[in-house]
């Protein structure tokens, strides 16, 4: 069984920064893509950032230049550094990983950006 556990969410003022972490644990043989998604109230879940196993990254247009995804393959951990946060970034952020050929999700962590 594989579990993903996110940490680092919370309340922050507009213009501030937060760093999310997500660690995978369990019987892990291979981790491929790692990604962060978010879901704001009343909206669909959307991709925020994604990192391939080889390190290629892509970002939602709304976060380009402000958010940075990184990964530590040795620790099966993915990070999301979020700078210049805006109220529109308020959402539940979910970690997603491809582990052992299967898709896993974390339970989500709430980020609230106050104006």
Coordinates of N, CA and C in Angstrom, one line a residue:
X1 N 0.8 -1.2 0.0 CA 0.0 0.0 0.0 C 0.9 1.2 0.0
X2 N 0.5 2.2 -0.8 CA 1.3 3.5 -0.9 C 0.4 4.6 -0.4
X3 N 1.0 5.5 0.4 CA 0.3 6.6 0.9 C 1.1 7.9 0.5
X4 N 0.4 9.0 0.2 CA 1.0 10.3 0.0 C 0.5 11.2 1.1
X5 N 1.4 11.9 1.8 CA 1.1 12.8 2.9 C 1.6 14.2 2.5
X6 N 0.7 15.1 2.5 CA 1.0 16.5 2.2 C 1.2 17.3 3.5
X7 N 2.1 18.3 3.4 CA 2.2 19.2 4.6 C 2.6 20.6 4.1
X8 N 2.4 21.6 4.9 CA 2.8 22.9 4.6 C 1.7 23.9 4.2
X9 N 0.4 23.5 4.3 CA -0.7 24.4 4.0 C -0.9 25.3 5.1
X10 N -1.9 26.3 4.9 CA -2.2 27.2 5.9 C -2.7 28.5 5.4
X11 N -2.8 29.5 6.3 CA -3.2 30.8 5.9 C -2.1 31.8 5.7
X12 N -2.1 32.5 4.6 CA -1.1 33.5 4.3 C -1.7 34.7 3.7
X13 N -1.0 35.8 3.9 CA -1.5 37.1 3.3 C -1.0 37.1 1.8
X14 N -1.8 37.9 1.1 CA -1.5 38.1 -0.4 C 0.0 38.6 -0.5
X15 N 0.7 38.1 -1.4 CA 2.1 38.5 -1.6 C 3.1 37.6 -0.8
X16 N 2.6 36.8 0.1 CA 3.4 35.9 0.9 C 3.8 34.6 0.1
X17 N 4.5 33.8 0.9 CA 5.0 32.5 0.3 C 4.7 31.3 1.2
X18 N 4.6 30.2 0.6 CA 4.4 28.9 1.3 C 5.1 27.9 0.5
X19 N 5.5 26.8 1.2 CA 6.1 25.7 0.6 C 5.4 24.4 1.0
X20 N 4.9 23.7 0.0 CA 4.2 22.4 0.3 C 5.2 21.3 0.0
X21 N 5.0 20.2 0.8 CA 5.7 19.0 0.6 C 4.8 17.8 0.6
X22 N 5.2 16.8 -0.2 CA 4.4 15.6 -0.2 C 5.3 14.4 -0.3
X23 N 5.2 13.5 0.7 CA 6.1 12.4 0.7 C 5.3 11.1 0.5
X24 N 5.8 10.2 -0.3 CA 5.2 8.9 -0.6 C 5.9 7.9 0.3
X25 N 5.1 7.0 0.9 CA 5.6 5.9 1.7 C 4.9 4.6 1.4
X26 N 5.5 3.5 1.8 CA 4.9 2.2 1.5 C 5.9 1.4 0.6
X27 N 5.3 0.4 -0.1 CA 6.1 -0.4 -1.0 C 6.3 0.3 -2.3
X28 N 7.4 1.0 -2.4 CA 7.6 1.8 -3.6 C 8.8 1.2 -4.4
X29 N 8.5 0.9 -5.7 CA 9.6 0.4 -6.5 C 10.0 1.5 -7.6
X30 N 9.0 2.3 -8.0 CA 9.3 3.3 -9.0 C 8.3 4.4 -8.9
X31 N 8.8 5.6 -8.9 CA 7.9 6.8 -9.0 C 8.2 7.5 -10.3
X32 N 7.1 7.7 -11.1 CA 7.3 8.4 -12.3 C 6.9 9.9 -12.1
X33 N 5.9 10.4 -12.7 CA 5.5 11.8 -12.6 C 5.1 12.1 -11.2
X34 N 5.4 13.4 -10.8 CA 4.9 13.9 -9.6 C 4.2 15.2 -9.9
X35 N 3.1 15.5 -9.3 CA 2.4 16.7 -9.7 C 1.6 17.3 -8.5
X36 N 1.2 18.6 -8.6 CA 0.3 19.2 -7.7 C -0.9 19.7 -8.5
X37 N -2.1 19.4 -7.9 CA -3.3 19.9 -8.4 C -4.0 20.8 -7.3
X38 N -5.0 21.5 -7.7 CA -5.7 22.3 -6.7 C -7.2 22.4 -7.1
X39 N -8.0 22.5 -6.1 CA -9.4 22.7 -6.4 C -10.0 23.8 -5.5
X40 N -10.4 24.8 -6.1 CA -11.0 26.0 -5.4 C -12.5 25.7 -5.2
X41 N -13.1 26.4 -4.3 CA -14.6 26.2 -4.0 C -15.4 26.4 -5.3
X42 N -16.2 25.4 -5.6 CA -17.1 25.6 -6.8 C -16.4 25.4 -8.1
X43 N -15.2 25.0 -8.1 CA -14.4 24.8 -9.4 C -13.9 23.4 -9.5
X44 N -13.6 23.1 -10.7 CA -13.0 21.7 -11.0 C -11.5 21.7 -10.5
X45 N -11.1 20.5 -10.3 CA -9.7 20.3 -9.9 C -8.8 20.6 -11.2
X46 N -7.7 21.3 -11.0 CA -6.9 21.7 -12.1 C -5.4 21.4 -11.8
X47 N -4.7 21.1 -12.8 CA -3.2 20.9 -12.7 C -2.5 22.2 -12.4
X48 N -1.7 22.2 -11.4 CA -0.9 23.4 -11.0 C 0.5 23.3 -11.6
X49 N 1.1 22.1 -11.3 CA 2.5 21.9 -11.8 C 2.8 20.4 -11.8
X50 N 3.7 20.0 -12.8 CA 4.0 18.6 -12.9 C 5.5 18.5 -13.2
X51 N 6.0 17.4 -12.6 CA 7.5 17.1 -12.9 C 7.6 15.7 -13.3
X52 N 8.2 15.5 -14.5 CA 8.4 14.1 -14.9 C 9.6 13.5 -14.2
X53 N 9.8 12.2 -14.3 CA 10.9 11.5 -13.6 C 12.2 12.1 -14.0
X54 N 12.3 12.5 -15.3 CA 13.5 13.1 -15.8 C 13.7 14.5 -15.4
X55 N 12.7 15.1 -14.8 CA 12.9 16.5 -14.3 C 12.3 17.6 -15.2
X56 N 11.6 17.2 -16.3 CA 10.9 18.2 -17.1 C 9.7 18.6 -16.3
X57 N 9.4 19.9 -16.4 CA 8.3 20.5 -15.6 C 7.4 21.3 -16.5
X58 N 6.2 21.4 -16.1 CA 5.2 22.2 -16.8 C 4.3 22.8 -15.7
X59 N 3.7 24.0 -16.0 CA 3.0 24.8 -15.0 C 1.7 25.3 -15.7
X60 N 0.7 25.5 -14.8 CA -0.5 26.2 -15.3 C -0.1 27.7 -15.6
X61 N -0.7 28.3 -16.6 CA -0.3 29.6 -16.9 C -0.5 30.6 -15.7
X62 N -1.5 30.3 -14.9 CA -1.8 31.2 -13.8 C -0.7 31.2 -12.7
X63 N 0.2 30.2 -12.7 CA 1.2 30.2 -11.7 C 2.6 30.3 -12.2
X64 N 2.8 30.4 -13.5 CA 4.1 30.5 -14.1 C 4.8 31.7 -13.6
X65 N 6.1 31.5 -13.2 CA 6.9 32.6 -12.6 C 6.7 32.8 -11.2
X66 N 5.7 32.2 -10.6 CA 5.4 32.4 -9.1 C 5.6 31.1 -8.4
X67 N 5.3 29.9 -9.0 CA 5.4 28.6 -8.3 C 6.5 27.8 -8.9
X68 N 7.2 27.0 -8.1 CA 8.2 26.1 -8.6 C 8.1 24.7 -8.0
X69 N 8.0 23.8 -8.9 CA 7.9 22.4 -8.4 C 9.3 21.8 -8.5
X70 N 9.6 21.0 -7.5 CA 10.9 20.3 -7.4 C 10.6 18.9 -6.8
X71 N 11.6 18.0 -6.9 CA 11.4 16.7 -6.4 C 12.7 16.1 -5.9
X72 N 12.6 15.2 -4.9 CA 13.8 14.5 -4.4 C 13.5 13.0 -4.6
X73 N 14.0 12.5 -5.6 CA 13.7 11.1 -5.9 C 14.1 10.1 -4.9
X74 N 15.2 10.4 -4.2 CA 15.7 9.5 -3.1 C 14.8 9.5 -2.0
X75 N 14.0 10.6 -1.8 CA 13.1 10.6 -0.6 C 11.6 10.4 -1.1
X76 N 11.4 10.2 -2.4 CA 10.1 10.1 -2.9 C 9.2 11.2 -2.5
X77 N 9.8 12.4 -2.6 CA 9.1 13.6 -2.1 C 9.0 14.7 -3.2
X78 N 7.9 15.4 -3.3 CA 7.8 16.5 -4.2 C 7.4 17.7 -3.4
X79 N 7.9 18.9 -3.9 CA 7.7 20.1 -3.2 C 7.0 21.1 -4.2
X80 N 6.4 22.1 -3.6 CA 5.8 23.2 -4.4 C 6.1 24.5 -3.6
X81 N 7.0 25.3 -4.2 CA 7.4 26.6 -3.6 C 6.4 27.6 -4.3
X82 N 5.7 28.3 -3.4 CA 4.7 29.2 -3.9 C 5.0 30.6 -3.4
X83 N 5.3 31.5 -4.4 CA 5.6 32.9 -4.0 C 4.6 33.8 -4.6
X84 N 4.6 35.0 -4.1 CA 3.7 36.1 -4.6 C 2.2 35.5 -4.7
X85 N 1.8 34.9 -3.6 CA 0.5 34.3 -3.5 C -0.6 35.3 -3.7
X86 N -1.7 34.9 -4.3 CA -2.8 35.8 -4.6 C -4.1 35.2 -4.0
X87 N -5.1 35.9 -3.7 CA -6.3 35.3 -3.2 C -6.9 34.3 -4.1
X88 N -6.7 34.4 -5.4 CA -7.2 33.4 -6.4 C -6.5 32.1 -6.2
X89 N -5.4 32.0 -5.5 CA -4.7 30.8 -5.3 C -5.3 30.0 -4.1
X90 N -6.3 30.6 -3.5 CA -7.0 29.8 -2.4 C -7.6 28.6 -2.9
X91 N -7.3 27.4 -2.3 CA -7.8 26.2 -2.8 C -7.3 25.1 -1.9
X92 N -7.8 23.9 -2.1 CA -7.2 22.7 -1.5 C -6.2 22.1 -2.6
X93 N -5.0 21.9 -2.1 CA -3.9 21.5 -3.0 C -3.7 20.0 -2.8
X94 N -3.7 19.3 -3.9 CA -3.5 17.8 -3.8 C -2.2 17.4 -4.5
X95 N -1.5 16.5 -3.9 CA -0.3 15.8 -4.4 C -0.8 14.6 -5.2
X96 N -0.1 14.4 -6.4 CA -0.4 13.3 -7.2 C 0.9 12.6 -7.7
X97 N 1.0 11.3 -7.6 CA 2.2 10.6 -8.1 C 1.8 9.4 -8.8
X98 N 2.6 9.0 -9.8 CA 2.6 7.7 -10.4 C 3.6 6.8 -9.8
X99 N 3.0 5.9 -9.0 CA 3.9 5.0 -8.2 C 3.6 3.5 -8.6
X100 N 4.7 2.8 -9.0 CA 4.6 1.4 -9.4 C 3.5 1.2 -10.5
X101 N 3.4 2.2 -11.3 CA 2.5 2.1 -12.4 C 1.0 2.5 -12.1
X102 N 0.8 2.9 -10.9 CA -0.6 3.3 -10.5 C -0.6 4.8 -10.0
X103 N -1.8 5.3 -10.1 CA -2.0 6.7 -9.8 C -2.4 6.9 -8.3
X104 N -1.7 7.7 -7.6 CA -2.0 8.0 -6.1 C -2.2 9.4 -5.9
X105 N -3.1 9.7 -4.9 CA -3.4 11.1 -4.5 C -3.3 11.2 -3.0
X106 N -2.8 12.4 -2.6 CA -2.9 12.7 -1.2 C -4.3 13.2 -0.8
X107 N -4.5 13.5 0.4 CA -5.8 13.9 0.9 C -6.1 15.4 0.7
X108 N -5.0 16.1 0.5 CA -5.2 17.5 0.2 C -4.8 18.4 1.4
X109 N -4.4 19.6 1.1 CA -4.0 20.5 2.2 C -4.6 21.9 1.8
X110 N -5.2 22.6 2.7 CA -5.9 23.8 2.4 C -4.9 25.0 2.5
X111 N -5.0 25.8 1.4 CA -4.2 27.1 1.4 C -5.2 28.2 1.3
X112 N -5.2 29.1 2.2 CA -6.1 30.3 2.1 C -5.2 31.5 2.0
X113 N -5.4 32.3 1.0 CA -4.7 33.5 0.8 C -5.6 34.7 1.1
X114 N -5.3 35.5 2.1 CA -6.2 36.6 2.4 C -5.7 37.9 1.7
X115 N -6.6 38.7 1.4 CA -6.3 40.0 0.7 C -6.0 41.1 1.7

